[in-house]
Short mmCIF file of C-alpha atoms (C1' of nucleotides) in Angstrom, two decimals:
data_model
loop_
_atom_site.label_atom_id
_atom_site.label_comp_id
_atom_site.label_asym_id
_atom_site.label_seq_id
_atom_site.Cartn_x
_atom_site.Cartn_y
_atom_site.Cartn_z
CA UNK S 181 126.15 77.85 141.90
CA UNK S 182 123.96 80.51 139.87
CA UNK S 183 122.38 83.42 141.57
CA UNK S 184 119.18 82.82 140.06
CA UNK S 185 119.09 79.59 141.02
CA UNK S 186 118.11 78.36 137.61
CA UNK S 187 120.48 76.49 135.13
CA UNK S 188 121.96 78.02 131.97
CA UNK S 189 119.55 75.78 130.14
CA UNK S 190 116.44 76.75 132.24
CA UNK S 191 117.47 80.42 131.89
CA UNK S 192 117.68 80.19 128.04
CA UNK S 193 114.13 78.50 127.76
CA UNK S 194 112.73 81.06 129.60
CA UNK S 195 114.28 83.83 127.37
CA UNK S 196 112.98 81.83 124.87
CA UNK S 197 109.48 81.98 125.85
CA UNK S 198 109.73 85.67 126.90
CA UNK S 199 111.23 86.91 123.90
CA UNK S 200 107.68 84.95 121.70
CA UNK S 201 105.27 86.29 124.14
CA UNK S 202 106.84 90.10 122.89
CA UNK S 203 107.35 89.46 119.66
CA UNK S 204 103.40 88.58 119.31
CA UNK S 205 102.57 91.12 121.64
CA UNK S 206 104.64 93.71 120.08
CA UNK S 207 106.55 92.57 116.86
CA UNK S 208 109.43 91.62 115.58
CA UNK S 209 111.09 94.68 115.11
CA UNK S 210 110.16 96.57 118.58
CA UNK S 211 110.87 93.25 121.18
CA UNK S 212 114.03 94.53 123.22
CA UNK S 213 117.23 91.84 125.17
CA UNK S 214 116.18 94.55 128.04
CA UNK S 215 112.53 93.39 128.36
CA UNK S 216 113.31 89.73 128.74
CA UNK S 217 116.16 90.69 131.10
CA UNK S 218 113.56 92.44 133.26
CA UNK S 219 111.06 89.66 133.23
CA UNK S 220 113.82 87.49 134.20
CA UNK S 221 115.10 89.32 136.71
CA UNK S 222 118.84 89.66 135.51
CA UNK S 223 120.62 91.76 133.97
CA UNK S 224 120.08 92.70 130.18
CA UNK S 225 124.30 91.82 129.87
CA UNK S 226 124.18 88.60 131.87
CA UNK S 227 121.95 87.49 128.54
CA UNK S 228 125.36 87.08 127.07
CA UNK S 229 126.31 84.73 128.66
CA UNK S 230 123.19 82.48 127.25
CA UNK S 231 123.55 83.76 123.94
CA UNK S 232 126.64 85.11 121.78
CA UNK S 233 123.95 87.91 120.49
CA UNK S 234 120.22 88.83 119.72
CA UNK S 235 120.03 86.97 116.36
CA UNK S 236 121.43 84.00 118.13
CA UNK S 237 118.40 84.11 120.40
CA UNK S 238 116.05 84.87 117.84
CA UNK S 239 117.51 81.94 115.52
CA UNK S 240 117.15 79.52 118.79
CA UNK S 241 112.90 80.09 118.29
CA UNK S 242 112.95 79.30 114.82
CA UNK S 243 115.18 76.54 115.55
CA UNK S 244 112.54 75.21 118.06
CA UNK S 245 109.66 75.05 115.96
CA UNK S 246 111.80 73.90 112.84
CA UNK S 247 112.54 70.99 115.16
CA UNK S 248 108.55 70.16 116.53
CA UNK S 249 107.74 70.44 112.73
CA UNK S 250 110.56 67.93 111.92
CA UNK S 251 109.57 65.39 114.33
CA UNK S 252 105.49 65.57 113.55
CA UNK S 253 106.30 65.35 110.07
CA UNK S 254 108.97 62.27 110.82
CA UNK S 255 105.99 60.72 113.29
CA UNK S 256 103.83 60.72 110.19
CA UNK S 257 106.33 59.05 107.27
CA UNK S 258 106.77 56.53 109.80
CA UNK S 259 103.07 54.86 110.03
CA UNK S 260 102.14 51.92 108.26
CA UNK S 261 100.19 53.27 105.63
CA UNK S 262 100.44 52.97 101.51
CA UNK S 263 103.69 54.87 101.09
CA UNK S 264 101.71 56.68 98.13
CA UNK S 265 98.94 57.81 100.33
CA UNK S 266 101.47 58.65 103.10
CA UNK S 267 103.40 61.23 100.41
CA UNK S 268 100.01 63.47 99.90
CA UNK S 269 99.19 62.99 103.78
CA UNK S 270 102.90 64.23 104.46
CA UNK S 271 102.49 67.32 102.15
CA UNK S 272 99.03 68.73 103.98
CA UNK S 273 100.15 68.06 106.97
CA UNK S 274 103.80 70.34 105.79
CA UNK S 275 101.54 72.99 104.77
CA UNK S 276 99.02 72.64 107.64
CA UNK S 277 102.13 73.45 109.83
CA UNK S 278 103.39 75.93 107.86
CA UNK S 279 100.20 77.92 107.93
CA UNK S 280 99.81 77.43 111.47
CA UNK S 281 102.74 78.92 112.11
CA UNK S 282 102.13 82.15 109.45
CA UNK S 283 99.00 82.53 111.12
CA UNK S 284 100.05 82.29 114.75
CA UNK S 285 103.46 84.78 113.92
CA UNK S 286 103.06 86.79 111.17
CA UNK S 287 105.87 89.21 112.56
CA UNK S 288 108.18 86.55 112.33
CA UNK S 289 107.65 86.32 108.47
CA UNK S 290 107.31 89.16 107.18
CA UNK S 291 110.49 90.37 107.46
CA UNK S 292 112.70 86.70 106.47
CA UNK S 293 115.77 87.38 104.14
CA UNK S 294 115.20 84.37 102.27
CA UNK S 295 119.40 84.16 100.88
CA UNK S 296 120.35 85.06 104.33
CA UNK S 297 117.95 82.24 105.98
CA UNK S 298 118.77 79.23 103.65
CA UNK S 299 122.47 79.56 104.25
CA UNK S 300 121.91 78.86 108.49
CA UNK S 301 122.72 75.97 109.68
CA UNK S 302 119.60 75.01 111.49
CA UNK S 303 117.91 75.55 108.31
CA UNK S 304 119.91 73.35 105.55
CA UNK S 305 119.30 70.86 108.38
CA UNK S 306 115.61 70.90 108.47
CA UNK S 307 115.76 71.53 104.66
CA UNK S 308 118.20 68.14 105.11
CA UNK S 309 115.46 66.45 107.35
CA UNK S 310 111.94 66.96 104.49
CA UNK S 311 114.13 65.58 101.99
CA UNK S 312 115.33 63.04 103.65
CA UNK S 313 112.24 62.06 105.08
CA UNK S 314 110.70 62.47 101.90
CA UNK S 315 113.34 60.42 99.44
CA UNK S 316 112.38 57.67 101.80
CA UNK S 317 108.84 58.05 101.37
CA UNK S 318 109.23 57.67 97.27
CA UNK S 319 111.82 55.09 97.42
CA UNK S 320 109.16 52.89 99.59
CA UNK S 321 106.64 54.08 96.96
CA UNK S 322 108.85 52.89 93.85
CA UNK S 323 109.62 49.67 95.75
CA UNK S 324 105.81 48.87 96.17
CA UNK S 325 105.50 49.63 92.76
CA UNK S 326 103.16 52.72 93.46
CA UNK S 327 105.45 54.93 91.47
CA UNK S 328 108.08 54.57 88.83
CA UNK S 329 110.89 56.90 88.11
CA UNK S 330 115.00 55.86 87.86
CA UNK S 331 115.94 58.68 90.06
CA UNK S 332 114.26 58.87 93.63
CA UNK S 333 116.17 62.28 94.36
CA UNK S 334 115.12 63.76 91.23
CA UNK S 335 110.90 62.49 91.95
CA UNK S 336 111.47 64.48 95.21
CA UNK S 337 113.10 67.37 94.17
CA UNK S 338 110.20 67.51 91.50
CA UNK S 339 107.85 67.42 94.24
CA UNK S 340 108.50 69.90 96.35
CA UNK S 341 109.51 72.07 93.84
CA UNK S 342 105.74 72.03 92.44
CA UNK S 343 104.51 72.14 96.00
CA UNK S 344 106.44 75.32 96.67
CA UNK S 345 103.52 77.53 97.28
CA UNK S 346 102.29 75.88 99.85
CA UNK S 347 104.86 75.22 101.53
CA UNK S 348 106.98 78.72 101.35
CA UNK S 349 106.49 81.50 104.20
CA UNK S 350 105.97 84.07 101.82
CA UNK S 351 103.38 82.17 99.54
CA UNK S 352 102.21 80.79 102.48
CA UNK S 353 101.57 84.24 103.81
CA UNK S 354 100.30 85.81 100.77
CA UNK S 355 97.41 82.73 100.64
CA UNK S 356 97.08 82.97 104.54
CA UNK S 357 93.29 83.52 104.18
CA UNK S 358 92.57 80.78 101.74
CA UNK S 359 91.61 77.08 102.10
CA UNK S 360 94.02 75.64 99.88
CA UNK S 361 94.35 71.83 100.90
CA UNK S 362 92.27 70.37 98.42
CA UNK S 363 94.16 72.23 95.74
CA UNK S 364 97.63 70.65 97.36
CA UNK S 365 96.02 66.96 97.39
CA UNK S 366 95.08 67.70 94.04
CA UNK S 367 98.96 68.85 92.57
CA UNK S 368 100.58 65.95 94.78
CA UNK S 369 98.16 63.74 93.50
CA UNK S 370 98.50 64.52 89.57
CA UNK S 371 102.39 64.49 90.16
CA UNK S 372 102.28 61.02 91.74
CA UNK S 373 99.99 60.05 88.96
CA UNK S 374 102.40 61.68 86.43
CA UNK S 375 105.39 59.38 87.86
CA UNK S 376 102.73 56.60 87.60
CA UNK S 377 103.97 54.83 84.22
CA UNK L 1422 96.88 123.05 69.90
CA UNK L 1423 99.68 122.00 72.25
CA UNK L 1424 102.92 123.84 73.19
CA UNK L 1425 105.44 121.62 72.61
CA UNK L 1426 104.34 120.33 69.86
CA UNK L 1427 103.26 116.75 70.71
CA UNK L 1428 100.47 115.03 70.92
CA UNK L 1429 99.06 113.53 74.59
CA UNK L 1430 100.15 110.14 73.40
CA UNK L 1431 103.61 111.12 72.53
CA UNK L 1432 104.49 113.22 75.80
CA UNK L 1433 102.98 109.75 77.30
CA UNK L 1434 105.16 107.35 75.70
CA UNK L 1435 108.08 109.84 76.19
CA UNK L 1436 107.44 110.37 79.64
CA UNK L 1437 107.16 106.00 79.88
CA UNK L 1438 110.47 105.81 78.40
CA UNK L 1439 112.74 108.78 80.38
CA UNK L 1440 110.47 106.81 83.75
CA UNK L 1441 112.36 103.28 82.81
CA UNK L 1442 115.69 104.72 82.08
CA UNK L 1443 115.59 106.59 85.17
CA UNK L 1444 114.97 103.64 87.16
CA UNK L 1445 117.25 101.87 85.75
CA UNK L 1446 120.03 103.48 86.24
CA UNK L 1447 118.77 104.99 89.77
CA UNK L 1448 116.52 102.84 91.52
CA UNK L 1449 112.88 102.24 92.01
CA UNK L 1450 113.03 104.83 94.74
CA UNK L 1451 114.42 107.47 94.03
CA UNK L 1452 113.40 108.60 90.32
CA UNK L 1453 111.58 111.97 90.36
CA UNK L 1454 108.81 113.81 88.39
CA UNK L 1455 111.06 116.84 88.01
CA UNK L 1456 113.47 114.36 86.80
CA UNK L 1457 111.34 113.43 83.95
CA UNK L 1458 109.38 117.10 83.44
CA UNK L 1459 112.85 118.36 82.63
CA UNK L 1460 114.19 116.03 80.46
CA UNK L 1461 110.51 116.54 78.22
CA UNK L 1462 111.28 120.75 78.47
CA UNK L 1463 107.87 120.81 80.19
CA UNK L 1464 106.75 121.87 84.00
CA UNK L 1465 106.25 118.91 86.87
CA UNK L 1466 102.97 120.12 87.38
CA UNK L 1467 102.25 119.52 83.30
CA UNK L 1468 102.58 115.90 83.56
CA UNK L 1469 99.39 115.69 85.95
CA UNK L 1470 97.46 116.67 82.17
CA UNK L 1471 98.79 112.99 81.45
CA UNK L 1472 98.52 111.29 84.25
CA UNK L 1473 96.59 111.68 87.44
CA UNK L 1474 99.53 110.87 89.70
CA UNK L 1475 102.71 109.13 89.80
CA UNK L 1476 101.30 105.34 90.68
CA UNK L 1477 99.39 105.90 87.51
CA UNK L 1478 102.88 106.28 85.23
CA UNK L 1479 104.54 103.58 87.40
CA UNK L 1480 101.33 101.35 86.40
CA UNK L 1481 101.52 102.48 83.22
CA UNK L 1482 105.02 100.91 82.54
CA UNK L 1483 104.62 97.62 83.83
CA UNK L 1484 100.79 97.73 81.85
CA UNK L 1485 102.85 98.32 78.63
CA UNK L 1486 105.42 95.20 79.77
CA UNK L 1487 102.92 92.99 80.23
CA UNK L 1488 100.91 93.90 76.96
CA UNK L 1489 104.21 92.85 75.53
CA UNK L 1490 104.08 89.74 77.21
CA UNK L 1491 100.52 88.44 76.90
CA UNK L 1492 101.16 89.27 72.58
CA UNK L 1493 104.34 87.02 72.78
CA UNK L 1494 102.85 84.25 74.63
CA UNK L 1495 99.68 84.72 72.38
CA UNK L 1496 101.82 83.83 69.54
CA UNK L 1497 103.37 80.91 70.66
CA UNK L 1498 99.61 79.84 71.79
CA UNK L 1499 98.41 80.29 67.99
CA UNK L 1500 101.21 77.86 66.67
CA UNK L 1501 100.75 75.15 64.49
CA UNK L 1502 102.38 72.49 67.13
CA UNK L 1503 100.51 69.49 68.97
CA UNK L 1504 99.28 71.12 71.89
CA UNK L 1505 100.98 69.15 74.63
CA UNK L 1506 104.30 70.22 73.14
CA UNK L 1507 102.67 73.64 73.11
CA UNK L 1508 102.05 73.91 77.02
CA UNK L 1509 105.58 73.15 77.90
CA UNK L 1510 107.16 75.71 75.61
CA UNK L 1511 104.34 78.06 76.28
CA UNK L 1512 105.20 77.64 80.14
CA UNK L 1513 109.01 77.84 79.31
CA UNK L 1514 108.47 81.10 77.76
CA UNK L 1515 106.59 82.17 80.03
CA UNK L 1516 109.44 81.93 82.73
CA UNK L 1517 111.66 83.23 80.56
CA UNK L 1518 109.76 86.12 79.90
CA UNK L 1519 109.86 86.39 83.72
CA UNK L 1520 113.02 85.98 84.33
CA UNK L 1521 114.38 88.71 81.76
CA UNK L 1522 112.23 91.17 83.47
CA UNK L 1523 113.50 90.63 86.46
CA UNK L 1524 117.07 90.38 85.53
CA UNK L 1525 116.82 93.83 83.58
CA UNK L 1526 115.22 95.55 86.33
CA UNK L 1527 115.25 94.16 89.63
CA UNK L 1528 114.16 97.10 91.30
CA UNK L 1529 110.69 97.39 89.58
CA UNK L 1530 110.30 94.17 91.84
CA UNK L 1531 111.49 94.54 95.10
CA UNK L 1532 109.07 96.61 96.32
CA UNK L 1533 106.00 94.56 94.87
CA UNK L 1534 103.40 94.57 97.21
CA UNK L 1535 101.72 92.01 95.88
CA UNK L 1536 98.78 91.53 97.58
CA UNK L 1537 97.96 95.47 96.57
CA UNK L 1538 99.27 94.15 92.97
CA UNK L 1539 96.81 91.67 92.30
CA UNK L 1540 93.79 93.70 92.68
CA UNK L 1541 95.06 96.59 89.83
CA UNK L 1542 92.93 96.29 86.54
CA UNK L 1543 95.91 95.54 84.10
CA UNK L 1544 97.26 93.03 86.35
CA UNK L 1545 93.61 90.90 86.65
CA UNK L 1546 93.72 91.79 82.72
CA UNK L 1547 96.95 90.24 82.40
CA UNK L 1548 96.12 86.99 84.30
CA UNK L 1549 92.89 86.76 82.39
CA UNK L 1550 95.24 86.65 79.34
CA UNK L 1551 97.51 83.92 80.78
CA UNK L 1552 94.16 81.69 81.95
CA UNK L 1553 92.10 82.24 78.51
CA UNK L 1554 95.26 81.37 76.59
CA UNK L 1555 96.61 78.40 78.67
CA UNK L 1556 93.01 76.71 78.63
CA UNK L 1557 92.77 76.76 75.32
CA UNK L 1558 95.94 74.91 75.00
CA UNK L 1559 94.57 72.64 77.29
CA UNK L 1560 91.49 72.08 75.52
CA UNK L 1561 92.82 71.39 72.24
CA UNK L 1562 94.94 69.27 74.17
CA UNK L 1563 92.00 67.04 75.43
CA UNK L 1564 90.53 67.31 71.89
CA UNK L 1565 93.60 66.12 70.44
CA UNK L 1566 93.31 63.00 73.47
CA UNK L 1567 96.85 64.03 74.37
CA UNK L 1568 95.58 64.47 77.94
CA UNK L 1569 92.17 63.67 80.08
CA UNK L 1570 90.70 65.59 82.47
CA UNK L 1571 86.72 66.02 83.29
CA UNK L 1572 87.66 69.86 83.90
CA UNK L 1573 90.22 71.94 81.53
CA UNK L 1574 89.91 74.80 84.09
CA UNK L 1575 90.91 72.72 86.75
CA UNK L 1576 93.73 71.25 84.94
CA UNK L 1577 94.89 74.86 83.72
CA UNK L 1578 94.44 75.75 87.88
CA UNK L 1579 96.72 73.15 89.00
CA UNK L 1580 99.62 73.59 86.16
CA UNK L 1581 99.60 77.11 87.68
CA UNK L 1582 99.92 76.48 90.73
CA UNK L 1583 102.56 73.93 90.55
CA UNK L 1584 104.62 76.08 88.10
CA UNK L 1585 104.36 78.81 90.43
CA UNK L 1586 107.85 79.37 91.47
CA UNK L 1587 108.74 79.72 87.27
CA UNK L 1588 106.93 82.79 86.89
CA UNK L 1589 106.16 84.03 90.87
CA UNK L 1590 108.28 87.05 90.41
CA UNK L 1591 109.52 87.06 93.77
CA UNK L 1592 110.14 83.36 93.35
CA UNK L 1593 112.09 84.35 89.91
CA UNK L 1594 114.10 86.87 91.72
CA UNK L 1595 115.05 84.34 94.37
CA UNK L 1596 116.36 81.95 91.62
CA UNK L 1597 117.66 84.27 89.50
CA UNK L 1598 121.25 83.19 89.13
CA UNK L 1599 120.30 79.96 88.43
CA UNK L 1600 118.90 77.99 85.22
CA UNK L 1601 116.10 76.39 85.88
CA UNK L 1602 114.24 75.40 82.79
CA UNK L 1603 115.16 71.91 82.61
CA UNK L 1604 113.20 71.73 86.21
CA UNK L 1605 110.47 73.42 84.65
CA UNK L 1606 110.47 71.20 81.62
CA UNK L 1607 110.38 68.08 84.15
CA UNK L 1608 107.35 69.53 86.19
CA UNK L 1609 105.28 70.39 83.18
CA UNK L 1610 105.45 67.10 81.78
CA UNK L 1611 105.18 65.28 85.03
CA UNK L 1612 101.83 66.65 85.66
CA UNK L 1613 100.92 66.48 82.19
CA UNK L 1614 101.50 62.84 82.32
CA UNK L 1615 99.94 63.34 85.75
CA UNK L 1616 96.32 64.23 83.46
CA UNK L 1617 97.47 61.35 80.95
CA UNK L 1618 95.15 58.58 82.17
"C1'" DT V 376 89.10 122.77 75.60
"C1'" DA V 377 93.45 120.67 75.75
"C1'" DT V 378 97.80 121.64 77.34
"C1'" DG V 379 100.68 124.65 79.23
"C1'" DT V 380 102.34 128.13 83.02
"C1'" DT V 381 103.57 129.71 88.04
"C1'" DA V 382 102.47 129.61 92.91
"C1'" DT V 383 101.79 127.02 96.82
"C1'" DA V 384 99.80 123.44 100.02
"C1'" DA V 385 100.47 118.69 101.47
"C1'" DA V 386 103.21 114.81 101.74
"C1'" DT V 387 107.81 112.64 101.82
"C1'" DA V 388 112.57 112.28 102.14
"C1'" DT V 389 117.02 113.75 104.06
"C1'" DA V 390 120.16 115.12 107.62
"C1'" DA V 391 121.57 116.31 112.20
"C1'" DT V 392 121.08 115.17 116.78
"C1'" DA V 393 119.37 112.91 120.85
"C1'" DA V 394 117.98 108.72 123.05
"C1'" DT V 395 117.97 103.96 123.37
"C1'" DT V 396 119.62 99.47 122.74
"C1'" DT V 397 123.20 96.12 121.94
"C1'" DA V 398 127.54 94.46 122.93
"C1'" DT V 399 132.01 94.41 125.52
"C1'" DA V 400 135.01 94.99 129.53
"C1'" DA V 401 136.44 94.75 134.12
"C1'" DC V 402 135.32 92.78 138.05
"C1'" DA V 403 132.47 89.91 141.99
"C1'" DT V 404 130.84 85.71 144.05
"C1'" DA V 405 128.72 81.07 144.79
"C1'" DT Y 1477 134.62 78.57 136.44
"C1'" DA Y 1478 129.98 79.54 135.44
"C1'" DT Y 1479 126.99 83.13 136.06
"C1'" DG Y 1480 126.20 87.29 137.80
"C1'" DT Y 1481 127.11 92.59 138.51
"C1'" DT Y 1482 127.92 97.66 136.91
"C1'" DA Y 1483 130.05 100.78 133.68
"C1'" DT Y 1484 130.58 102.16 129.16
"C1'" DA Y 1485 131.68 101.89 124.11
"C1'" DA Y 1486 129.50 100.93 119.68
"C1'" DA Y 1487 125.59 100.49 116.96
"C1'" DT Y 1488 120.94 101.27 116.11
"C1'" DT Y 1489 116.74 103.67 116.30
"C1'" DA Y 1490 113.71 107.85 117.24
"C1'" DT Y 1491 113.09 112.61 117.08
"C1'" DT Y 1492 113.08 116.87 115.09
"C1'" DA Y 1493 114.02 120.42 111.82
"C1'" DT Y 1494 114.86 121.32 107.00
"C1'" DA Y 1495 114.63 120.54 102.24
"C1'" DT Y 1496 112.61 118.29 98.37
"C1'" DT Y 1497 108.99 116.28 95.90
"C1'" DT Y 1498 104.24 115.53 94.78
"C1'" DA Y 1499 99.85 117.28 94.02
"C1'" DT Y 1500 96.41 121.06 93.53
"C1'" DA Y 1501 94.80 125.68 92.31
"C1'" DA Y 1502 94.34 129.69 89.67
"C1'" DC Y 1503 95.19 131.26 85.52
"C1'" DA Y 1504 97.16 131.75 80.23
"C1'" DT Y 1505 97.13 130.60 75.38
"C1'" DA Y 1506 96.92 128.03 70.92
#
DNA sequence: TATGTTATAAATATAATAATTTATAACATA
DNA sequence: TATGTTATAAATTATTATATTTATAACATA
């Protein structure tokens, strides 16, 4: 039985939580394991026994809003609406989330190593999740005839790559300040149009 | 008339060329005034006749690069070609233009601030350049009935935007090992049949 | 007057050291 | 045996002093 009377899993959420609350409150750089060890009453080595090391903490928060923005975007390619329609929706509401995010934590950006990042695990699997979310969005799209193109992969891949700035932290950040949905509908929307015949 | 013999202009362009060597084969960082006073035979304190402070002969080498650039890409604007055709090559050149930069001296970009970057007077010259020449394309292109659009502007807007991550130079540093023109290629003409009908 | 000099003040970078934080080890207890 | 403790080694970060570099000033000369 644990001395704090809290489970392993409990005890990891609430690290969790702590270690946001400093990071916004200080930043990214300054938040210490010995503050959340404090707050939680342990000891700043018993942490190690939740987590095999700092980053490993600090990659469980991205991995927790990686997986919230996974599901909302998988609760939207899943509604019964024109699959063509449902492609633009999905990309505003990508970037909405993405902004939200940049705007709520810009600590947590600033300093990404992008190589570094794409080679984690939890990240080639949300990176796995969009596009597999969105392949089925243009497949549906080709099959009601909304679209045409041979290769759904390559439509997708097309997609997102001309989507990029809204979609990537650091253009995300550097446009932080900007409306820029209209201009997304607007690229999503000529793309679409461009696979049209 | 001057002590060593040379005009403003040619200390200047000397001064230019000893400041990219330097960085290249030091870094960004670390290349010195002294460095380049002594290799000209003339005091550090002589250069500030020349230039009114070190940002100013930093500026002063990418100004020249993109001079370079915008005459290139003018060129390939001017060509006798059907203008559709034109865009894609003129956006293909543009990348690679981009990407040789970056591949030749990664550390002039590293340390891009870019936010600070956008508001210097050569830069906003420089993407004035890029807009003026890309909507003419596009206008002869609308002339010519190869595409249709109620707004060239907007249409020049959106290729931008969606090309982004071909000429972004953080973006081209990100993908520098990789070739990515064929991508390009596809995006360009996607949203080019995007403005089609 | 434009371009150069030397001297020096102000700002930055470097290096040595101290302090703090992260990570591991050895052990305790529910 | 999972989770906790304290002690401490290793790594990182802050501090401070020193050296270097940038920028300005006062002045020289073609």
């Amino acid at each position: 039985m644990p001395k704090t009377g809290l489970s392993s899993e409990e005890i990891k959420e609430k690290a969790l939580q702590i270690a946001e609350e400093k990071i916004r409150a200080y930043s990214f750089e300054k938040f210490r394991l010995t503050d959340i060890a404090k707050e939680l009453k342990i000891s700043q080595a018993a942490l190690y026994n939740h987590f095999p090391d700092k980053a490993a903490l600090l990659d469980a928060i991205s991995e927790r809003w990686l997986a919230h923005m996974d599901n909302t975007l998988e609760h939207i390619a899943n509604k019964e609406v024109p699959p063509r329609q449902l492609i633009v929706k999905w990309f505003l509401t990508y970037h909405q989330l993405k902004k939200e995010k940049v705007l709520k934590d810009p600590e947590l950006y600033k300093s990404f190593n992008m190589a570094a990042e794409l080679l984690k695990p939890f990240i080639i699997d949300h990176l796995d999740n969009l596009n597999r979310q969105l392949l089925m969005l243009v497949q549906k799209a080709i099959i009601a005839q909304e679209i045409h193109a041979k290769s759904p992969e390559n439509v997708v891949q097309l997609l997102l790559e001309s989507t990029i700035s809204f979609h990537h932290p650091r253009m995300v950040l550097d446009h932080k300040d900007e409306n820029r949905e209209g201009l997304l509908k607007q690229v999503v929307e000529t793309m679409l149009e461009g696979f049209h015949e």
